[in-house]
Coordinates of C-alpha atoms in Angstrom, one line a residue:
X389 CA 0.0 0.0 0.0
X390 CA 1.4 3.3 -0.9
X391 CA 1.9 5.9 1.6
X392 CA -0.8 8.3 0.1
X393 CA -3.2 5.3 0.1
X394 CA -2.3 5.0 3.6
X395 CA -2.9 8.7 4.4
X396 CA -6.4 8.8 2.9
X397 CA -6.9 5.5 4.3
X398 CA -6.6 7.1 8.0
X399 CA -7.9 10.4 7.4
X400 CA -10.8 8.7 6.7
X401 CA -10.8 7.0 9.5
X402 CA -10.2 10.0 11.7
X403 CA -13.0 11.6 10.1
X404 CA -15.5 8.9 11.1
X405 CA -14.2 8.9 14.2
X406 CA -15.2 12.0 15.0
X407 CA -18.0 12.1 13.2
X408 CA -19.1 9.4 15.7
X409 CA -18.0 11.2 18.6
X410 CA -20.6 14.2 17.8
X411 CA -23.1 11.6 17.4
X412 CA -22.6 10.5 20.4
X413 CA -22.9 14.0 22.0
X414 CA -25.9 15.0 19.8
X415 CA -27.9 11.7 21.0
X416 CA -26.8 12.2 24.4
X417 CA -28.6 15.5 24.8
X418 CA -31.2 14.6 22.0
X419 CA -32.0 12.2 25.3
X420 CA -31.9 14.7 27.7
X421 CA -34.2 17.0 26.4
X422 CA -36.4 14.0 25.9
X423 CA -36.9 13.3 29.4
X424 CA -37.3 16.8 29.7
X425 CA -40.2 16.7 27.6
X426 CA -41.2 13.6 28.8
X427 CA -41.6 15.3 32.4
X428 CA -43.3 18.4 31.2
X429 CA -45.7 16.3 29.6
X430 CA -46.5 14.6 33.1
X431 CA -47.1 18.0 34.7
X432 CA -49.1 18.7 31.9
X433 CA -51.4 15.8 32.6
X434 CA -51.6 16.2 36.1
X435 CA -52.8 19.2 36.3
X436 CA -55.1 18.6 33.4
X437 CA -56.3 16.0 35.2
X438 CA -56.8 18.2 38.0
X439 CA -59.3 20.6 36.0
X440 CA -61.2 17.4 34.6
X441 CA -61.8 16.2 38.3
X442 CA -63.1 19.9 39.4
X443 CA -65.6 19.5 36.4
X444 CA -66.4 16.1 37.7
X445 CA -67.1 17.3 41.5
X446 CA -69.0 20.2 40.1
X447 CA -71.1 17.6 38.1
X448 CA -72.1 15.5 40.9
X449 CA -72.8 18.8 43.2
X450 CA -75.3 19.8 40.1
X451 CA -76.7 16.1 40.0
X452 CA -77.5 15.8 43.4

């Protein structure tokens, strides 16, 4: 193998390398933010589900 081969051949290499390495830090706080999301969407329900039961209560005050 020549020497330029060679060169190319680890440039390459290098390249992907680090290309895998900002992967790595892109999913990691690609993940993050997802359990970010993941625990704004819980507050979310809870206190939706909050309002519902009030509508609820108020419903079976009117019914009785």
């Amino acid at each position: 193998m020549s020497l330029e081969l060679f060169n190319q051949l680890e440039q390459k290499v290098t390249d992907t390398v680090e290309a895998l390495e900002m992967m790595k830090l892109e999913n990691e706080e690609l993940r993050n933010e997802n359990t970010q999301l993941k625990q704004e969407r819980e507050e979310w329900e809870r206190r939706l589900q909050g309002v519902l039961s009030k509508f609820d209560g108020m419903d079976d005050s009117s019914a009785s």
